[in-house]
Short mmCIF file of C-alpha atoms in Angstrom, two decimals:
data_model
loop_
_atom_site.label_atom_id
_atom_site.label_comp_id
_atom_site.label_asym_id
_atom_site.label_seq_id
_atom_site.Cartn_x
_atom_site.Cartn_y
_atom_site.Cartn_z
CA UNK A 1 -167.97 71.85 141.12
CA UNK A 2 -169.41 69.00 138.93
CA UNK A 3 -165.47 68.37 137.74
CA UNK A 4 -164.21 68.12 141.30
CA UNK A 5 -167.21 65.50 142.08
CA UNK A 6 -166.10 63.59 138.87
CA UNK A 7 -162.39 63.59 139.85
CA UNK A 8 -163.56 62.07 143.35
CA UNK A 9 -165.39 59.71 141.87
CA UNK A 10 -162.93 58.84 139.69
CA UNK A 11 -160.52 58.28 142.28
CA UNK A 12 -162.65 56.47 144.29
CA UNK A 13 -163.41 53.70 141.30
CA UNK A 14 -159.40 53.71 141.14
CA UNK A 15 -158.34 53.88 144.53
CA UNK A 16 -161.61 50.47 144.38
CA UNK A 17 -159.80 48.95 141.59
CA UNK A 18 -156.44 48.84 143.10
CA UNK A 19 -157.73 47.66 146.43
CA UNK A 20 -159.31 45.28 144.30
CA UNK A 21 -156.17 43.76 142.21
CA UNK A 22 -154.00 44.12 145.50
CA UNK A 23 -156.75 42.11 147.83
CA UNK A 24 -156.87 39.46 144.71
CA UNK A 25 -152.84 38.99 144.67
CA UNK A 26 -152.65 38.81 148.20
CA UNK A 27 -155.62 35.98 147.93
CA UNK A 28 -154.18 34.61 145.29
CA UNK A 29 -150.76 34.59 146.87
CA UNK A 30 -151.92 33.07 149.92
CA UNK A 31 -153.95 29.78 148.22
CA UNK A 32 -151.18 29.29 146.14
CA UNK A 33 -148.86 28.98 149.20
CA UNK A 34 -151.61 27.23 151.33
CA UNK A 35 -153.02 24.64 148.81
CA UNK A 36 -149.72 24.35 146.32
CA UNK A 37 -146.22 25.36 148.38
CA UNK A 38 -147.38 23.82 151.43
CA UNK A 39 -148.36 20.55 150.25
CA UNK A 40 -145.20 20.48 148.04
CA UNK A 41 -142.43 21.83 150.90
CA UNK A 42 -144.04 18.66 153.41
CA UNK A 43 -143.43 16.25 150.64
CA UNK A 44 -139.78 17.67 150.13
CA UNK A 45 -139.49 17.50 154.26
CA UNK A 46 -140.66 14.49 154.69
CA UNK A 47 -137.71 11.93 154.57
CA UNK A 48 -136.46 14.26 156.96
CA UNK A 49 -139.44 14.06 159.23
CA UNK A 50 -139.43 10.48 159.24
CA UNK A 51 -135.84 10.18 160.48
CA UNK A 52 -136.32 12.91 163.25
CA UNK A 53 -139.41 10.69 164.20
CA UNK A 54 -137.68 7.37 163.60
CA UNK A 55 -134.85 8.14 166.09
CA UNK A 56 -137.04 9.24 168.77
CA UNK A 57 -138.73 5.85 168.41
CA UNK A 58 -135.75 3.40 168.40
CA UNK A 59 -134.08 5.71 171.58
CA UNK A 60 -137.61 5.69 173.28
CA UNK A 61 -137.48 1.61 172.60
CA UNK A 62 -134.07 1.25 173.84
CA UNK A 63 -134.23 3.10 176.45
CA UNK A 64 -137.10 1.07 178.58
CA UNK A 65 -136.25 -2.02 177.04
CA UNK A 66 -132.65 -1.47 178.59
CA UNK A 67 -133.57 -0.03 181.49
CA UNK A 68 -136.41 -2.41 182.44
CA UNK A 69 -134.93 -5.67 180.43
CA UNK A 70 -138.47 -6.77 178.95
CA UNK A 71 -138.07 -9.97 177.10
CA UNK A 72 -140.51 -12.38 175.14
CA UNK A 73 -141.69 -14.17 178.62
CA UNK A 74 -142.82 -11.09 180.20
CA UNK A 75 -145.05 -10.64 177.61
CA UNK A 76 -146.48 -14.08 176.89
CA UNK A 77 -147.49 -16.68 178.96
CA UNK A 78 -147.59 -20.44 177.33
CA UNK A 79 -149.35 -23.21 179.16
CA UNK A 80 -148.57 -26.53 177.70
CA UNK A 81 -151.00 -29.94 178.73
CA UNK A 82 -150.14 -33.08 180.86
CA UNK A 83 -148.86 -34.86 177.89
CA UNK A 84 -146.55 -31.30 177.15
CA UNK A 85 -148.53 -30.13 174.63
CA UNK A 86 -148.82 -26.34 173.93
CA UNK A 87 -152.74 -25.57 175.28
CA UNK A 88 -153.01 -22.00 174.95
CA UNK A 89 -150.75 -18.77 174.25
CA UNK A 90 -152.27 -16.03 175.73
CA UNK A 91 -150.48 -12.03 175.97
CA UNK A 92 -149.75 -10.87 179.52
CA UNK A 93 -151.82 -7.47 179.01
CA UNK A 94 -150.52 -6.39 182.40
CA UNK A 95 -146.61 -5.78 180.93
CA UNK A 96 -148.01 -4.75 177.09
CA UNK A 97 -150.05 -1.96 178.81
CA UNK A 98 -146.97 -1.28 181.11
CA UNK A 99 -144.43 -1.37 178.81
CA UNK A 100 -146.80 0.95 176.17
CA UNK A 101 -147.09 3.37 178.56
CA UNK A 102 -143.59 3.91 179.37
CA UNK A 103 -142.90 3.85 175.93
CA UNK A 104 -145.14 6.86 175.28
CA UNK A 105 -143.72 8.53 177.85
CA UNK A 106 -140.27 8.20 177.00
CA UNK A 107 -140.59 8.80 173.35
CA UNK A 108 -142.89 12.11 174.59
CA UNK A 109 -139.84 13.50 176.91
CA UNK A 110 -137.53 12.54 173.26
CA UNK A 111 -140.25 14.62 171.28
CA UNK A 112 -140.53 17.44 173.71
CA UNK A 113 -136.96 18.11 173.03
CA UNK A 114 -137.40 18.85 169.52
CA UNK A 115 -139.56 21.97 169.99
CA UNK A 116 -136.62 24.23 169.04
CA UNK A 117 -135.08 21.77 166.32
CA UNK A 118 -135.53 22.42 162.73
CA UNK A 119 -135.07 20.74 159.37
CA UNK A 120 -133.76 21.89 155.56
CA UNK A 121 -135.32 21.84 152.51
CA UNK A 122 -134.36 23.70 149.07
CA UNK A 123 -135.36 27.04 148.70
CA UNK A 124 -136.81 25.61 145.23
CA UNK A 125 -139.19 24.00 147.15
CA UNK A 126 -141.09 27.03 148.32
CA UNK A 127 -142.33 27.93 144.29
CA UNK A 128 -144.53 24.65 144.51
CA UNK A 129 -143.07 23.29 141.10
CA UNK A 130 -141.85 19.70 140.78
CA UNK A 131 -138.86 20.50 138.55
CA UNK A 132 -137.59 23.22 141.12
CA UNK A 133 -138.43 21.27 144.05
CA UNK A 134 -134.74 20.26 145.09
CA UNK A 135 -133.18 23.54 143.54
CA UNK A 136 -131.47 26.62 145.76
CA UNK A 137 -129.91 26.79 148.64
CA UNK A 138 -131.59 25.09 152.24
CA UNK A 139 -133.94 27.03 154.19
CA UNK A 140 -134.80 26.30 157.66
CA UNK A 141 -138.22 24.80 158.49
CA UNK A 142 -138.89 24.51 161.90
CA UNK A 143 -140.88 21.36 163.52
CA UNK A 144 -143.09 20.63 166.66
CA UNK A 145 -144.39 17.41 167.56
CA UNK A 146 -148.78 17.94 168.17
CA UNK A 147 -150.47 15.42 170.45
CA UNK A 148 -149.45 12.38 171.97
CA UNK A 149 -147.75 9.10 170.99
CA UNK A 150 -149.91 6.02 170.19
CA UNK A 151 -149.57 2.93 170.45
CA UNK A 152 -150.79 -0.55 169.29
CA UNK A 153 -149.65 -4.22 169.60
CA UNK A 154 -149.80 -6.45 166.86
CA UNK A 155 -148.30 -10.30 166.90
CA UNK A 156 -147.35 -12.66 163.95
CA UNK A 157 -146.96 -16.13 163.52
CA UNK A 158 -144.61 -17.89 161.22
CA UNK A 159 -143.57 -21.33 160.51
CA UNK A 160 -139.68 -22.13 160.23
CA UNK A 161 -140.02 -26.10 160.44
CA UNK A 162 -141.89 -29.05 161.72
CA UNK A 163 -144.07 -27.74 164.77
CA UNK A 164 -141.79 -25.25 165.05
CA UNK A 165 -143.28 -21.27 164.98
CA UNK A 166 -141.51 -18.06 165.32
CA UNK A 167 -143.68 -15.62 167.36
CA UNK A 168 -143.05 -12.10 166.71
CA UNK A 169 -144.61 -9.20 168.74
CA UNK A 170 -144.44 -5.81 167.32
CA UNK A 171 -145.56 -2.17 168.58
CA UNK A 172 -147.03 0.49 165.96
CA UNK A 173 -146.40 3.71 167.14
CA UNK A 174 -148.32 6.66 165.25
CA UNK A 175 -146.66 10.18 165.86
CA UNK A 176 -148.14 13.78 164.47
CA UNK A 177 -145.14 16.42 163.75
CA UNK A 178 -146.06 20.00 162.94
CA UNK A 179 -144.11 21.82 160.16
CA UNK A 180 -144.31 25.26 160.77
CA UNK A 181 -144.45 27.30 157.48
CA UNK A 182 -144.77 30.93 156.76
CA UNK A 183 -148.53 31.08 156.77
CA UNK A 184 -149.55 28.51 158.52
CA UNK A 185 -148.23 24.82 159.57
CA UNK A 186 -149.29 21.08 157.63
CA UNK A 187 -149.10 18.17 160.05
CA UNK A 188 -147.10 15.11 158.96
CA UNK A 189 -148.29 11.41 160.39
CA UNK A 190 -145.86 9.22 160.87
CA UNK A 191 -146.60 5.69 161.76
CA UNK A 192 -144.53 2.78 162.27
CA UNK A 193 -143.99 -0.71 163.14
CA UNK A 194 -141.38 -2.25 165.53
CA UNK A 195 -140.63 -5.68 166.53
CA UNK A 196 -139.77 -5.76 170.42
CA UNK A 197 -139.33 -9.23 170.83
CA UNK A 198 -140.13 -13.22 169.00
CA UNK A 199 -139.17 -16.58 170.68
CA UNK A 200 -139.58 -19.69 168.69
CA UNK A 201 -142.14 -21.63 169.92
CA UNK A 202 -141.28 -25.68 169.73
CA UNK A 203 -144.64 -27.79 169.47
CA UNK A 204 -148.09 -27.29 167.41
CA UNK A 205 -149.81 -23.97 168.20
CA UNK A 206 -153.04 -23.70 168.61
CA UNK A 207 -155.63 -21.62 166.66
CA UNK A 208 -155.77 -18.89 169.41
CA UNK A 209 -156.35 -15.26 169.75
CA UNK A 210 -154.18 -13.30 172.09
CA UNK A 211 -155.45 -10.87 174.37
CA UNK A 212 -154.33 -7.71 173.43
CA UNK A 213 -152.61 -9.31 170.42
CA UNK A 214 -154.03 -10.22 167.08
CA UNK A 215 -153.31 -13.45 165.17
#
């Protein structure tokens, strides 16, 4: 009797020990992927990422810039004095808001339509080691854009001669994309800056800050 209690016991402490050592790899496994392949399969992805995202911006541009034929005037107004002198530059925050919400819009229909759409990175990527990284054959890593587009105006000013000033207006557009992994997904931000529209400016510009624009 005491020898059959001492065989269950001893199986028990086993049958504990393996579940131990199996629950460990499995942990192990899984922090290694998490903290290690993860990181290392978005950095491999992420030219890739950028491109996909880059596109959708430059069509989402092009498309309500053709279709609604913005130009500099629509988005700055420039009130000169009696003796036809520039007085003030100020940013038509009417069109900027218009034209940043269309924007959005457009380059969220462009981003919906990647839902299905995947990328490839090496298979050597997956083992988290820099020197394997762009080793083995491509493996399919799908992508999902998360959240919504934002948007931001920024405005520069630079001199190309005697009272002469090229005005630049540019939109930063900031974009979250999802890539879906095995155990989990890492988001990638992308953010970047366009220039919509400049005009050269003939005359001394004031020391002004645009509405909606920054100096």
């Amino acid at each position: 009797m005491k020898c059959k209690k001492k065989k269950r016991l001893a199986f028990k402490v086993k049958a504990a020990i393996c579940f131990g050592v199996v629950f460990s790899l499995i942990l192990a496994a899984f922090l290694h992927f998490y903290f290690i392949v993860g990181p290392k399969v978005v950095e491999v992805s992420r030219a890739q990422v950028d491109s996909v995202a880059t596109t959708v911006v430059s069509d989402a541009i092009y498309n309500v810039m053709l279709d609604k034929n913005y130009s500099y005037d629509d988005f700055v107004d420039i009130k000169c004095s009696s003796n036809n002198e520039i007085s003030s530059i100020s940013a038509n925050s009417i069109n900027l808001n218009k034209f940043a919400r269309e924007l959005s819009t457009e380059a969220q229909i462009l981003l919906d339509g990647l839902v299905d759409s995947s990328i490839k990175v090496p298979l050597g990527s997956f083992t988290g080691i820099n020197a394997l990284s762009a080793l083995g054959p491509k493996i399919s890593v799908h992508i999902m854009p998360i959240g919504s587009v934002i948007t931001s105006f920024s405005s520069q000013f630079e001199s190309v001669g005697i009272n002469q000033v090229r005005h630049s207006i540019f939109i930063d557009v900031n974009i979250a994309i999802s890539v879906i992994l095995p155990l989990g997904s890492k988001n990638v931000d992308f953010i970047t800056q366009v220039l919509i529209c400049e005009n050269i400016i003939v005359g001394k510009v004031p020391d002004v800050y645009l509405n909606g624009l920054s100096k």
